[in-house]
Coordinates of C-alpha atoms in Angstrom, one line a residue:
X1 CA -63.3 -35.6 -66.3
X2 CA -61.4 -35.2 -69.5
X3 CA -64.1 -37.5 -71.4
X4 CA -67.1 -35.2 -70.3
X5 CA -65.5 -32.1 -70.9
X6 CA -64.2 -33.6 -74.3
X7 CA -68.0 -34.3 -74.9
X8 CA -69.4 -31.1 -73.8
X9 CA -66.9 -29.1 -76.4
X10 CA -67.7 -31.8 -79.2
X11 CA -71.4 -30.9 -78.5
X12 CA -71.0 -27.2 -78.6
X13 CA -68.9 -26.9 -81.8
X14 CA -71.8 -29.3 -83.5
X15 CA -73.8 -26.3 -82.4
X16 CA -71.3 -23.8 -84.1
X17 CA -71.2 -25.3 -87.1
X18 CA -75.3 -26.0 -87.1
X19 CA -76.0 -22.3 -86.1
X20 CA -72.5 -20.4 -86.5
X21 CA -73.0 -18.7 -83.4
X22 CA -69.9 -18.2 -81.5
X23 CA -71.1 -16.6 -78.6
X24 CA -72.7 -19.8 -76.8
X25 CA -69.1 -21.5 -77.4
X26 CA -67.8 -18.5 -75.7
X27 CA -70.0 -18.0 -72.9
X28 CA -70.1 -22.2 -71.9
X29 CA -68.8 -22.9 -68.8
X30 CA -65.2 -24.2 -69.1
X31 CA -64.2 -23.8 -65.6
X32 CA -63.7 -28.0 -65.4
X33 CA -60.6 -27.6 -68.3
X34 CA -58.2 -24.4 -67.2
X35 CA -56.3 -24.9 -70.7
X36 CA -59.7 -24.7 -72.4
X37 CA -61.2 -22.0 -70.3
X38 CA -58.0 -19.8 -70.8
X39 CA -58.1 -20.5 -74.8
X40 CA -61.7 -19.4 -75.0
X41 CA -61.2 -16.3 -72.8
X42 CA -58.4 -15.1 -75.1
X43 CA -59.8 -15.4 -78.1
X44 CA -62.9 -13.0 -76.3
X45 CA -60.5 -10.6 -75.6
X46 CA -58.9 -10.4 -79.3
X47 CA -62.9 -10.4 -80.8
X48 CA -63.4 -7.8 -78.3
X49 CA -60.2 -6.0 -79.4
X50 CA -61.1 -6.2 -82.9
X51 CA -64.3 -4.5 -82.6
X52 CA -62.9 -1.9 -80.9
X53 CA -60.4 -1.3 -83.7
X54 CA -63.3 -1.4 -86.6
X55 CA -65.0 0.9 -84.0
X56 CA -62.4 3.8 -84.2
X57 CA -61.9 3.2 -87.9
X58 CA -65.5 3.8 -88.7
X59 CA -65.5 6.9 -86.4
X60 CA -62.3 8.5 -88.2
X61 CA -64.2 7.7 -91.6
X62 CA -67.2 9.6 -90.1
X63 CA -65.2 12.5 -88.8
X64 CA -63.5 13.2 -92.3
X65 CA -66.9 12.8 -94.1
X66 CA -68.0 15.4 -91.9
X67 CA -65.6 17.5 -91.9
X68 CA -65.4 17.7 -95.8
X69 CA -66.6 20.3 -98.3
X70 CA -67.4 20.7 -102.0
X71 CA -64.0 20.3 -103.7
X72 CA -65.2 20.7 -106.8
X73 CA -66.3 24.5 -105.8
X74 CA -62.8 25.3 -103.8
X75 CA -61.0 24.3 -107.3
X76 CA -62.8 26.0 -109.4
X77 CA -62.4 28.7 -107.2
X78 CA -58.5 28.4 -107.0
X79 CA -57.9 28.2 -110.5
X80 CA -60.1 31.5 -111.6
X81 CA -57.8 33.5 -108.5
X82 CA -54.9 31.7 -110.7
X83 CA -55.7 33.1 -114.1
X84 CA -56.4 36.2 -112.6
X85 CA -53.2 36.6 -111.4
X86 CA -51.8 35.2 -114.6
X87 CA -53.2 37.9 -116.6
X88 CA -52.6 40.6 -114.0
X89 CA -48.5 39.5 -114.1
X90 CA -48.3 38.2 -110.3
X91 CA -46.7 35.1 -111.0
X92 CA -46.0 34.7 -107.3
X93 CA -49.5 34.4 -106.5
X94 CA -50.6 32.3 -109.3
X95 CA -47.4 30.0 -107.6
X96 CA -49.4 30.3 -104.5
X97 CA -53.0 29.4 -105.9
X98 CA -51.9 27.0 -107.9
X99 CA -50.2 25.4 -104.6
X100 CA -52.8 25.4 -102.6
X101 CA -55.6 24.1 -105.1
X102 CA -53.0 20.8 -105.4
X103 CA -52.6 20.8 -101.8
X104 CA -56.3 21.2 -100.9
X105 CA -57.0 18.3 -103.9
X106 CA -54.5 15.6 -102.1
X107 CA -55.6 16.5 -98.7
X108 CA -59.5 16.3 -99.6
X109 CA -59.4 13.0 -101.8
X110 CA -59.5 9.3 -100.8
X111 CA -58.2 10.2 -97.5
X112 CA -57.6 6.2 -96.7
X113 CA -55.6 6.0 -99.7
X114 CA -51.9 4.3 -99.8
X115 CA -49.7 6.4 -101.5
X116 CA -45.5 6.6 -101.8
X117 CA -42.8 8.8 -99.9
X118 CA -43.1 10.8 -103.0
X119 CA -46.5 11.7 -103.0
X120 CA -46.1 13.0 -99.1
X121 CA -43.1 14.6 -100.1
X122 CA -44.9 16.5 -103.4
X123 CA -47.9 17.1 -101.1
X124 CA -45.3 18.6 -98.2
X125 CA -43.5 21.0 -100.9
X126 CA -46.9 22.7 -101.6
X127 CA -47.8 23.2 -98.0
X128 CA -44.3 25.2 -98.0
X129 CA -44.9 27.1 -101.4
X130 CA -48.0 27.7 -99.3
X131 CA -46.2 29.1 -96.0
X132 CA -43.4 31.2 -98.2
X133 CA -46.3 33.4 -98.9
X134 CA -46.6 34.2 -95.4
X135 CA -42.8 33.6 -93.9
X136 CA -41.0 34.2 -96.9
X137 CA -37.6 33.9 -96.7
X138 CA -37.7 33.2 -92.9
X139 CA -38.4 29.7 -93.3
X140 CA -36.5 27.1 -95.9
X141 CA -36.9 23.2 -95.8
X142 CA -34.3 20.5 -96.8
X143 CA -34.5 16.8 -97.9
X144 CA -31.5 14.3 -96.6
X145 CA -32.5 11.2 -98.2
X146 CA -30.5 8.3 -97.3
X147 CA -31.1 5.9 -100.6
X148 CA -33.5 7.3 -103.2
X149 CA -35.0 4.1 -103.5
X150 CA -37.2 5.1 -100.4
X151 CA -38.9 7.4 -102.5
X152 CA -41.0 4.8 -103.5
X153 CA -41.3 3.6 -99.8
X154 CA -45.4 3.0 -99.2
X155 CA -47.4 4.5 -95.9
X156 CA -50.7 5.8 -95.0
X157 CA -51.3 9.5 -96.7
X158 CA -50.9 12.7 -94.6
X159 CA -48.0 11.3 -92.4
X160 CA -45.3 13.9 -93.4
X161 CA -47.4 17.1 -94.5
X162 CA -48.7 17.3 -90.1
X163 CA -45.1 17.1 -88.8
X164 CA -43.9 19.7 -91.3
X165 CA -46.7 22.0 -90.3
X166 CA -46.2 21.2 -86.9
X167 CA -42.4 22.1 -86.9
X168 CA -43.4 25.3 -89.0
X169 CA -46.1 26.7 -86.4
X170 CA -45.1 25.5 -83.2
X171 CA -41.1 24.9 -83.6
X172 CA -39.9 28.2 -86.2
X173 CA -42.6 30.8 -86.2
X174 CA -41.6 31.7 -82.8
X175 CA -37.9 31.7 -83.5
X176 CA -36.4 34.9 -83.7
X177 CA -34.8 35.3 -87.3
X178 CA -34.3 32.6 -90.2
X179 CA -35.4 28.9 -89.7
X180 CA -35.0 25.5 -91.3
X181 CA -36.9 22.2 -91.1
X182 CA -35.1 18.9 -91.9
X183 CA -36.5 16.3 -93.3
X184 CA -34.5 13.0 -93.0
X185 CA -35.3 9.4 -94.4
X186 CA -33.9 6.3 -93.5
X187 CA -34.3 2.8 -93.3
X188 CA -33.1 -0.6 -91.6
X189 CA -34.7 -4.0 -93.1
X190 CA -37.8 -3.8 -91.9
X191 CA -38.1 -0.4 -90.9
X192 CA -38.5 3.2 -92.6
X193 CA -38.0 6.1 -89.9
X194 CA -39.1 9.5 -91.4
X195 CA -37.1 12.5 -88.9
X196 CA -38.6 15.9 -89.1
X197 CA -35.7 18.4 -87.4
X198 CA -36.3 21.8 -87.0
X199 CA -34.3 24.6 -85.2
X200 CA -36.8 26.4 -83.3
X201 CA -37.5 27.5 -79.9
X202 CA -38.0 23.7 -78.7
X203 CA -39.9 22.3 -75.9
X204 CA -38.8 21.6 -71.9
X205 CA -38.2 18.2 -70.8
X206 CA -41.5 17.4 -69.4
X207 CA -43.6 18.5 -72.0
X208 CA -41.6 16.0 -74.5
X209 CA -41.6 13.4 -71.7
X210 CA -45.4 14.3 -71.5
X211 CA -46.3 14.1 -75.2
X212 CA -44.2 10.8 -75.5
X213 CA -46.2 9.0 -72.8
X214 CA -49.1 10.1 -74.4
X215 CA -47.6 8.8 -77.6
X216 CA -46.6 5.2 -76.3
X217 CA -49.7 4.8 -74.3
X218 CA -52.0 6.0 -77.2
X219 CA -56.1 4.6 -76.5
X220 CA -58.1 6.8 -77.4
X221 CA -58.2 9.5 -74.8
X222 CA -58.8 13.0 -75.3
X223 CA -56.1 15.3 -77.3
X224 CA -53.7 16.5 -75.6
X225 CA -53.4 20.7 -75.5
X226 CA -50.0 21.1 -75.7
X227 CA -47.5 22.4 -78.7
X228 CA -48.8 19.8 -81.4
X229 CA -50.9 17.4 -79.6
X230 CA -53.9 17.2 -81.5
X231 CA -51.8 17.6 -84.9
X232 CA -49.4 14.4 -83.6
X233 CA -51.5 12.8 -81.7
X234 CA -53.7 12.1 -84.9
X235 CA -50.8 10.5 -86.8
X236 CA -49.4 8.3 -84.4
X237 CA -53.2 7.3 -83.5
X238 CA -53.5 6.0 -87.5
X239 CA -50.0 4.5 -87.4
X240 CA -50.4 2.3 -84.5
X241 CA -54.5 1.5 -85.5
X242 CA -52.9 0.3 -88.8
X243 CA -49.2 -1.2 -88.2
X244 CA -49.6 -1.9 -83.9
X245 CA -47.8 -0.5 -81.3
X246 CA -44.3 -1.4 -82.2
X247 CA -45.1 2.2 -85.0
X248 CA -45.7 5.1 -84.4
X249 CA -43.9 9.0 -83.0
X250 CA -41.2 9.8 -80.4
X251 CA -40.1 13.3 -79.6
X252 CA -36.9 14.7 -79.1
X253 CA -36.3 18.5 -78.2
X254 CA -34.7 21.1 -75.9
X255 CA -36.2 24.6 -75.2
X256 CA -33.8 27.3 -77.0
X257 CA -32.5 24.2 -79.7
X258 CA -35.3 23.1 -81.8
X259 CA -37.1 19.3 -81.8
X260 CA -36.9 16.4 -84.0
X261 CA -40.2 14.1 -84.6
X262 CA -39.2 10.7 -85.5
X263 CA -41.7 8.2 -87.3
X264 CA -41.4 4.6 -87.7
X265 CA -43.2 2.7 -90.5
X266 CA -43.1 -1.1 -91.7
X267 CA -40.7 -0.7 -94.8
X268 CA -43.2 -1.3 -97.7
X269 CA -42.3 -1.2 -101.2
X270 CA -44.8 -2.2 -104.5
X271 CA -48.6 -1.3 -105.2
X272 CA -51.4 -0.5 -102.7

């Protein structure tokens, strides 16, 4: 038995290497061999896996090309509103425009880019510069950074920027009086956790345990509705297309308290 089967897949990789077509090897029938036949019909699976991946990849990079405009038009734009304010002495909004233009230009360009825990963090201060035009004083943010060496920590772009926001619109604008968002970064060996605190109304225990299945089970399904979803929901999806399942979000909250969105990374240091 051995000796034709060992025949038959001598034959067929003769093929593959005559015609490098993998699917005949794939498709033979194996059924004689059951160490064989279980080989072939993993590596299927992981092709098929694989294309499935490329396949989301190529329909997030067709969702932000869509979804773009001119940049070059919105900073021109920005930067006349800036001078005018300049000359018209309201340096607060000149702050604001000048914010937002940076903001807009990050957000905008080479959205696939690798970029530092510094750049998030630069890009995160000018969404806030941004919202104390609207909040004011009601809102402040703080950095608790556990070694400063993580400032130069690498991970996709526009990971902390949609949890900031998120904590801003969903967790504090609802809060009654002043508000604070936490930002805290921390590491083991291998892992960087990025926490995102705020003190806002919070959520109840089955939404969190709701948003957190949705998290862990992450496939592709449609975006949740609740407090966040699609916001979170796009971030973990990157995290755990890029880095695997072990990465990604986990909620924490209680209604009347405020929430905390952890994020784990691969701990990644050096150039893109």
């Amino acid at each position: 038995m051995w000796l034709w089967t060992g025949w038959k897949l001598k034959r067929a990789l003769r093929r593959y290497g005559r015609d490098r077509e993998l699917e005949p090897l794939l498709r033979g029938d194996w059924r004689s061999d059951r160490d064989l036949a279980a080989f072939f019909a993993d590596v299927e699976e992981r092709l098929h896996g694989e294309e499935i991946t490329k396949l989301r990849q190529k329909q997030a990079e067709y969702l932000a090309l869509q979804n773009q405009i001119n940049p070059h038009f919105l900073y021109n734009a920005l930067e006349a509103i800036r001078t005018d304010a300049l000359l018209a002495d309201c340096p607060d909004i000149a702050e604001t425009t000048e914010a937002l233009a940076t903001f807009f230009r990050y957000t905008i360009s080479n959205v696939q880019e690798d970029v530092t825990f510094s750049d998030e963090l630069d890009n995160t201060e000018n969404y806030f510069t941004i919202q104390r035009c609207r909040f004011g004083d009601k809102i402040t943010m703080e950095l608790e950074l556990e070694n400063e060496k993580l400032l130069e920590a690498r991970m996709p772009k526009l990971i902390l920027q949609p949890l900031v926001e998120n904590a801003v619109g969903h967790g504090l604008e609802g809060k009654l009086g002043q508000g604070t968002v936490r930002i805290v970064v921390e590491n083991s060996d291998r892992t960087l956790f990025l926490r995102v605190r705020d003190d806002g109304v919070g959520m109840p225990e089955e939404q969190v345990e709701r948003l957190n299945a949705q998290f862990a089970g992450d496939g592709g399904a449609a975006p949740v509705a609740q407090r966040g979803g699609i916001a979170l929901r796009n971030v973990n999806s990157r995290i755990r297309l890029m880095f695997g399942e072990d990465y990604g979000l986990h909620l924490f909250s209680a209604a009347g308290v405020g929430t905390e969105c952890c994020v784990t990374l691969p701990l990644r240091f050096g150039e893109a």
